[in-house]
Amino acid sequence: MLIDFVRDGSDLKVLRSWDPVPGHCGTDEFIVAVCRFTADCLEFITGEYPAFRKNPTFRKLTLFRSEFA
């Protein structure tokens, strides 16, 4: 199953391989949700695996979040 995000002006069209009806959301709404998801995931992962803070991916994700803050 695939999900594709296609920019449609200031919105995103969400195309799902299992559903012929496209979804829609605002680009700003999507960015807020991605940032919140990333923050929640990083909090969970570092809580369970503190050594992940030393992983280069942790630094990349933290940088990603700061670019949208």
PDB file of N, CA and C in Angstrom:
ATOM      1  N   MET A   1       0.840  -1.174   0.000  1.00  0.00           N
ATOM      2  CA  MET A   1       0.000   0.000   0.000  1.00  0.00           C
ATOM      3  C   MET A   1       0.887   1.239   0.000  1.00  0.00           C
ATOM      4  N   LEU A   2       0.462   2.244  -0.730  1.00  0.00           N
ATOM      5  CA  LEU A   2       1.236   3.468  -0.869  1.00  0.00           C
ATOM      6  C   LEU A   2       0.397   4.691  -0.524  1.00  0.00           C
ATOM      7  N   ILE A   3       1.066   5.707  -0.025  1.00  0.00           N
ATOM      8  CA  ILE A   3       0.457   7.008   0.193  1.00  0.00           C
ATOM      9  C   ILE A   3       1.338   8.025  -0.521  1.00  0.00           C
ATOM     10  N   ASP A   4       0.738   8.829  -1.382  1.00  0.00           N
ATOM     11  CA  ASP A   4       1.450   9.893  -2.080  1.00  0.00           C
ATOM     12  C   ASP A   4       0.872  11.231  -1.649  1.00  0.00           C
ATOM     13  N   PHE A   5       1.768  12.204  -1.457  1.00  0.00           N
ATOM     14  CA  PHE A   5       1.363  13.565  -1.132  1.00  0.00           C
ATOM     15  C   PHE A   5       1.683  14.438  -2.339  1.00  0.00           C
ATOM     16  N   VAL A   6       0.670  15.117  -2.859  1.00  0.00           N
ATOM     17  CA  VAL A   6       0.839  15.948  -4.038  1.00  0.00           C
ATOM     18  C   VAL A   6       0.412  17.371  -3.682  1.00  0.00           C
ATOM     19  N   ARG A   7       1.334  18.319  -3.858  1.00  0.00           N
ATOM     20  CA  ARG A   7       1.007  19.711  -3.560  1.00  0.00           C
ATOM     21  C   ARG A   7      -0.049  20.201  -4.540  1.00  0.00           C
ATOM     22  N   ASP A   8      -1.043  20.871  -3.988  1.00  0.00           N
ATOM     23  CA  ASP A   8      -2.148  21.400  -4.785  1.00  0.00           C
ATOM     24  C   ASP A   8      -2.396  22.830  -4.300  1.00  0.00           C
ATOM     25  N   GLY A   9      -1.557  23.762  -4.751  1.00  0.00           N
ATOM     26  CA  GLY A   9      -1.622  25.130  -4.244  1.00  0.00           C
ATOM     27  C   GLY A   9      -1.129  25.162  -2.809  1.00  0.00           C
ATOM     28  N   SER A  10      -1.958  25.670  -1.897  1.00  0.00           N
ATOM     29  CA  SER A  10      -1.579  25.704  -0.478  1.00  0.00           C
ATOM     30  C   SER A  10      -2.092  24.472   0.268  1.00  0.00           C
ATOM     31  N   ASP A  11      -2.597  23.504  -0.473  1.00  0.00           N
ATOM     32  CA  ASP A  11      -3.092  22.263   0.112  1.00  0.00           C
ATOM     33  C   ASP A  11      -2.259  21.072  -0.352  1.00  0.00           C
ATOM     34  N   LEU A  12      -2.479  19.956   0.287  1.00  0.00           N
ATOM     35  CA  LEU A  12      -1.902  18.693  -0.153  1.00  0.00           C
ATOM     36  C   LEU A  12      -3.029  17.756  -0.520  1.00  0.00           C
ATOM     37  N   LYS A  13      -2.856  17.080  -1.612  1.00  0.00           N
ATOM     38  CA  LYS A  13      -3.785  16.022  -1.987  1.00  0.00           C
ATOM     39  C   LYS A  13      -3.128  14.725  -1.528  1.00  0.00           C
ATOM     40  N   VAL A  14      -3.874  13.914  -0.812  1.00  0.00           N
ATOM     41  CA  VAL A  14      -3.359  12.652  -0.276  1.00  0.00           C
ATOM     42  C   VAL A  14      -3.964  11.516  -1.096  1.00  0.00           C
ATOM     43  N   LEU A  15      -3.094  10.841  -1.837  1.00  0.00           N
ATOM     44  CA  LEU A  15      -3.535   9.738  -2.693  1.00  0.00           C
ATOM     45  C   LEU A  15      -3.153   8.426  -2.035  1.00  0.00           C
ATOM     46  N   ARG A  16      -4.135   7.578  -1.820  1.00  0.00           N
ATOM     47  CA  ARG A  16      -3.907   6.295  -1.164  1.00  0.00           C
ATOM     48  C   ARG A  16      -4.208   5.176  -2.151  1.00  0.00           C
ATOM     49  N   SER A  17      -3.294   4.233  -2.230  1.00  0.00           N
ATOM     50  CA  SER A  17      -3.447   3.160  -3.217  1.00  0.00           C
ATOM     51  C   SER A  17      -4.678   2.302  -2.955  1.00  0.00           C
ATOM     52  N   TRP A  18      -5.177   2.274  -1.742  1.00  0.00           N
ATOM     53  CA  TRP A  18      -6.305   1.409  -1.410  1.00  0.00           C
ATOM     54  C   TRP A  18      -7.656   2.137  -1.454  1.00  0.00           C
ATOM     55  N   ASP A  19      -7.620   3.451  -1.737  1.00  0.00           N
ATOM     56  CA  ASP A  19      -8.863   4.226  -1.720  1.00  0.00           C
ATOM     57  C   ASP A  19      -8.877   5.171  -2.918  1.00  0.00           C
ATOM     58  N   PRO A  20      -9.848   5.046  -3.801  1.00  0.00           N
ATOM     59  CA  PRO A  20      -9.874   5.907  -4.988  1.00  0.00           C
ATOM     60  C   PRO A  20     -10.240   7.366  -4.687  1.00  0.00           C
ATOM     61  N   VAL A  21     -10.735   7.643  -3.486  1.00  0.00           N
ATOM     62  CA  VAL A  21     -11.128   9.005  -3.122  1.00  0.00           C
ATOM     63  C   VAL A  21      -9.933   9.699  -2.457  1.00  0.00           C
ATOM     64  N   PRO A  22      -9.420  10.773  -3.076  1.00  0.00           N
ATOM     65  CA  PRO A  22      -8.267  11.452  -2.480  1.00  0.00           C
ATOM     66  C   PRO A  22      -8.653  12.208  -1.213  1.00  0.00           C
ATOM     67  N   GLY A  23      -7.707  12.292  -0.304  1.00  0.00           N
ATOM     68  CA  GLY A  23      -7.877  13.113   0.879  1.00  0.00           C
ATOM     69  C   GLY A  23      -7.220  14.467   0.652  1.00  0.00           C
ATOM     70  N   HIS A  24      -7.509  15.417   1.510  1.00  0.00           N
ATOM     71  CA  HIS A  24      -6.947  16.760   1.385  1.00  0.00           C
ATOM     72  C   HIS A  24      -6.619  17.290   2.764  1.00  0.00           C
ATOM     73  N   CYS A  25      -5.578  18.097   2.845  1.00  0.00           N
ATOM     74  CA  CYS A  25      -5.298  18.855   4.054  1.00  0.00           C
ATOM     75  C   CYS A  25      -4.452  20.057   3.658  1.00  0.00           C
ATOM     76  N   GLY A  26      -4.451  21.056   4.502  1.00  0.00           N
ATOM     77  CA  GLY A  26      -3.629  22.230   4.257  1.00  0.00           C
ATOM     78  C   GLY A  26      -2.163  21.909   4.486  1.00  0.00           C
ATOM     79  N   THR A  27      -1.293  22.552   3.721  1.00  0.00           N
ATOM     80  CA  THR A  27       0.145  22.330   3.880  1.00  0.00           C
ATOM     81  C   THR A  27       0.590  22.700   5.291  1.00  0.00           C
ATOM     82  N   ASP A  28       0.091  23.816   5.808  1.00  0.00           N
ATOM     83  CA  ASP A  28       0.455  24.231   7.168  1.00  0.00           C
ATOM     84  C   ASP A  28       0.018  23.193   8.196  1.00  0.00           C
ATOM     85  N   GLU A  29      -1.183  22.676   8.035  1.00  0.00           N
ATOM     86  CA  GLU A  29      -1.702  21.644   8.944  1.00  0.00           C
ATOM     87  C   GLU A  29      -0.808  20.401   8.895  1.00  0.00           C
ATOM     88  N   PHE A  30      -0.386  20.031   7.694  1.00  0.00           N
ATOM     89  CA  PHE A  30       0.466  18.856   7.525  1.00  0.00           C
ATOM     90  C   PHE A  30       1.814  19.055   8.214  1.00  0.00           C
ATOM     91  N   ILE A  31       2.420  20.217   8.036  1.00  0.00           N
ATOM     92  CA  ILE A  31       3.726  20.484   8.648  1.00  0.00           C
ATOM     93  C   ILE A  31       3.627  20.455  10.169  1.00  0.00           C
ATOM     94  N   VAL A  32       2.574  21.034  10.720  1.00  0.00           N
ATOM     95  CA  VAL A  32       2.369  21.001  12.177  1.00  0.00           C
ATOM     96  C   VAL A  32       2.255  19.557  12.662  1.00  0.00           C
ATOM     97  N   ALA A  33       1.484  18.744  11.937  1.00  0.00           N
ATOM     98  CA  ALA A  33       1.295  17.346  12.336  1.00  0.00           C
ATOM     99  C   ALA A  33       2.601  16.557  12.236  1.00  0.00           C
ATOM    100  N   VAL A  34       3.384  16.793  11.192  1.00  0.00           N
ATOM    101  CA  VAL A  34       4.668  16.096  11.034  1.00  0.00           C
ATOM    102  C   VAL A  34       5.620  16.481  12.160  1.00  0.00           C
ATOM    103  N   CYS A  35       5.672  17.755  12.508  1.00  0.00           N
ATOM    104  CA  CYS A  35       6.542  18.195  13.598  1.00  0.00           C
ATOM    105  C   CYS A  35       6.116  17.587  14.932  1.00  0.00           C
ATOM    106  N   ARG A  36       4.823  17.558  15.173  1.00  0.00           N
ATOM    107  CA  ARG A  36       4.314  16.958  16.423  1.00  0.00           C
ATOM    108  C   ARG A  36       4.615  15.457  16.459  1.00  0.00           C
ATOM    109  N   PHE A  37       4.408  14.772  15.341  1.00  0.00           N
ATOM    110  CA  PHE A  37       4.702  13.341  15.253  1.00  0.00           C
ATOM    111  C   PHE A  37       6.184  13.084  15.500  1.00  0.00           C
ATOM    112  N   THR A  38       7.041  13.891  14.871  1.00  0.00           N
ATOM    113  CA  THR A  38       8.485  13.726  15.040  1.00  0.00           C
ATOM    114  C   THR A  38       8.891  13.940  16.495  1.00  0.00           C
ATOM    115  N   ALA A  39       8.360  14.981  17.121  1.00  0.00           N
ATOM    116  CA  ALA A  39       8.680  15.259  18.526  1.00  0.00           C
ATOM    117  C   ALA A  39       8.232  14.108  19.424  1.00  0.00           C
ATOM    118  N   ASP A  40       7.013  13.626  19.211  1.00  0.00           N
ATOM    119  CA  ASP A  40       6.496  12.520  20.029  1.00  0.00           C
ATOM    120  C   ASP A  40       7.332  11.255  19.841  1.00  0.00           C
ATOM    121  N   CYS A  41       7.712  10.975  18.607  1.00  0.00           N
ATOM    122  CA  CYS A  41       8.527   9.775  18.338  1.00  0.00           C
ATOM    123  C   CYS A  41       9.897   9.886  18.976  1.00  0.00           C
ATOM    124  N   LEU A  42      10.533  11.044  18.824  1.00  0.00           N
ATOM    125  CA  LEU A  42      11.861  11.220  19.423  1.00  0.00           C
ATOM    126  C   LEU A  42      11.804  11.113  20.943  1.00  0.00           C
ATOM    127  N   GLU A  43      10.758  11.677  21.533  1.00  0.00           N
ATOM    128  CA  GLU A  43      10.599  11.583  22.988  1.00  0.00           C
ATOM    129  C   GLU A  43      10.454  10.119  23.421  1.00  0.00           C
ATOM    130  N   PHE A  44       9.635   9.366  22.704  1.00  0.00           N
ATOM    131  CA  PHE A  44       9.437   7.958  23.038  1.00  0.00           C
ATOM    132  C   PHE A  44      10.727   7.160  22.857  1.00  0.00           C
ATOM    133  N   ILE A  45      11.364   7.324  21.701  1.00  0.00           N
ATOM    134  CA  ILE A  45      12.574   6.539  21.401  1.00  0.00           C
ATOM    135  C   ILE A  45      13.687   6.845  22.391  1.00  0.00           C
ATOM    136  N   THR A  46      13.923   8.131  22.678  1.00  0.00           N
ATOM    137  CA  THR A  46      15.009   8.455  23.611  1.00  0.00           C
ATOM    138  C   THR A  46      14.657   8.059  25.039  1.00  0.00           C
ATOM    139  N   GLY A  47      13.371   7.993  25.357  1.00  0.00           N
ATOM    140  CA  GLY A  47      12.963   7.497  26.675  1.00  0.00           C
ATOM    141  C   GLY A  47      13.246   6.011  26.826  1.00  0.00           C
ATOM    142  N   GLU A  48      13.011   5.263  25.757  1.00  0.00           N
ATOM    143  CA  GLU A  48      13.246   3.814  25.775  1.00  0.00           C
ATOM    144  C   GLU A  48      14.708   3.455  25.515  1.00  0.00           C
ATOM    145  N   TYR A  49      15.370   4.243  24.679  1.00  0.00           N
ATOM    146  CA  TYR A  49      16.742   3.952  24.250  1.00  0.00           C
ATOM    147  C   TYR A  49      17.574   5.234  24.329  1.00  0.00           C
ATOM    148  N   PRO A  50      18.017   5.625  25.528  1.00  0.00           N
ATOM    149  CA  PRO A  50      18.752   6.885  25.699  1.00  0.00           C
ATOM    150  C   PRO A  50      19.993   7.001  24.800  1.00  0.00           C
ATOM    151  N   ALA A  51      20.610   5.888  24.452  1.00  0.00           N
ATOM    152  CA  ALA A  51      21.806   5.929  23.599  1.00  0.00           C
ATOM    153  C   ALA A  51      21.485   6.454  22.194  1.00  0.00           C
ATOM    154  N   PHE A  52      20.213   6.454  21.810  1.00  0.00           N
ATOM    155  CA  PHE A  52      19.834   6.955  20.486  1.00  0.00           C
ATOM    156  C   PHE A  52      20.211   8.420  20.312  1.00  0.00           C
ATOM    157  N   ARG A  53      20.343   9.148  21.416  1.00  0.00           N
ATOM    158  CA  ARG A  53      20.736  10.560  21.331  1.00  0.00           C
ATOM    159  C   ARG A  53      22.104  10.721  20.665  1.00  0.00           C
ATOM    160  N   LYS A  54      22.922   9.680  20.675  1.00  0.00           N
ATOM    161  CA  LYS A  54      24.250   9.724  20.052  1.00  0.00           C
ATOM    162  C   LYS A  54      24.210   9.309  18.578  1.00  0.00           C
ATOM    163  N   ASN A  55      23.063   8.865  18.120  1.00  0.00           N
ATOM    164  CA  ASN A  55      22.911   8.394  16.747  1.00  0.00           C
ATOM    165  C   ASN A  55      22.814   9.589  15.789  1.00  0.00           C
ATOM    166  N   PRO A  56      23.515   9.545  14.641  1.00  0.00           N
ATOM    167  CA  PRO A  56      23.434  10.654  13.680  1.00  0.00           C
ATOM    168  C   PRO A  56      22.007  10.940  13.207  1.00  0.00           C
ATOM    169  N   THR A  57      21.166   9.932  13.162  1.00  0.00           N
ATOM    170  CA  THR A  57      19.781  10.143  12.750  1.00  0.00           C
ATOM    171  C   THR A  57      19.039  11.022  13.746  1.00  0.00           C
ATOM    172  N   PHE A  58      19.337  10.877  15.022  1.00  0.00           N
ATOM    173  CA  PHE A  58      18.726  11.729  16.044  1.00  0.00           C
ATOM    174  C   PHE A  58      19.063  13.188  15.768  1.00  0.00           C
ATOM    175  N   ARG A  59      20.327  13.454  15.456  1.00  0.00           N
ATOM    176  CA  ARG A  59      20.742  14.831  15.165  1.00  0.00           C
ATOM    177  C   ARG A  59      20.039  15.361  13.910  1.00  0.00           C
ATOM    178  N   LYS A  60      19.912  14.524  12.898  1.00  0.00           N
ATOM    179  CA  LYS A  60      19.241  14.946  11.665  1.00  0.00           C
ATOM    180  C   LYS A  60      17.768  15.273  11.926  1.00  0.00           C
ATOM    181  N   LEU A  61      17.086  14.426  12.698  1.00  0.00           N
ATOM    182  CA  LEU A  61      15.677  14.662  12.994  1.00  0.00           C
ATOM    183  C   LEU A  61      15.493  15.901  13.861  1.00  0.00           C
ATOM    184  N   THR A  62      16.402  16.116  14.795  1.00  0.00           N
ATOM    185  CA  THR A  62      16.346  17.309  15.648  1.00  0.00           C
ATOM    186  C   THR A  62      16.542  18.572  14.816  1.00  0.00           C
ATOM    187  N   LEU A  63      17.475  18.523  13.863  1.00  0.00           N
ATOM    188  CA  LEU A  63      17.699  19.645  12.967  1.00  0.00           C
ATOM    189  C   LEU A  63      16.457  19.900  12.104  1.00  0.00           C
ATOM    190  N   PHE A  64      15.864  18.825  11.588  1.00  0.00           N
ATOM    191  CA  PHE A  64      14.645  18.932  10.798  1.00  0.00           C
ATOM    192  C   PHE A  64      13.559  19.669  11.581  1.00  0.00           C
ATOM    193  N   ARG A  65      13.376  19.261  12.819  1.00  0.00           N
ATOM    194  CA  ARG A  65      12.343  19.905  13.657  1.00  0.00           C
ATOM    195  C   ARG A  65      12.623  21.365  13.848  1.00  0.00           C
ATOM    196  N   SER A  66      13.893  21.722  14.079  1.00  0.00           N
ATOM    197  CA  SER A  66      14.239  23.128  14.338  1.00  0.00           C
ATOM    198  C   SER A  66      14.019  24.001  13.109  1.00  0.00           C
ATOM    199  N   GLU A  67      14.123  23.418  11.908  1.00  0.00           N
ATOM    200  CA  GLU A  67      13.893  24.191  10.682  1.00  0.00           C
ATOM    201  C   GLU A  67      12.428  24.609  10.553  1.00  0.00           C
ATOM    202  N   PHE A  68      11.521  23.873  11.156  1.00  0.00           N
ATOM    203  CA  PHE A  68      10.093  24.172  11.044  1.00  0.00           C
ATOM    204  C   PHE A  68       9.527  24.831  12.291  1.00  0.00           C
ATOM    205  N   ALA A  69      10.364  25.052  13.271  1.00  0.00           N
ATOM    206  CA  ALA A  69       9.877  25.651  14.536  1.00  0.00           C
ATOM    207  C   ALA A  69       9.676  27.149  14.390  1.00  0.00           C
TER     208      ALA A  69
END
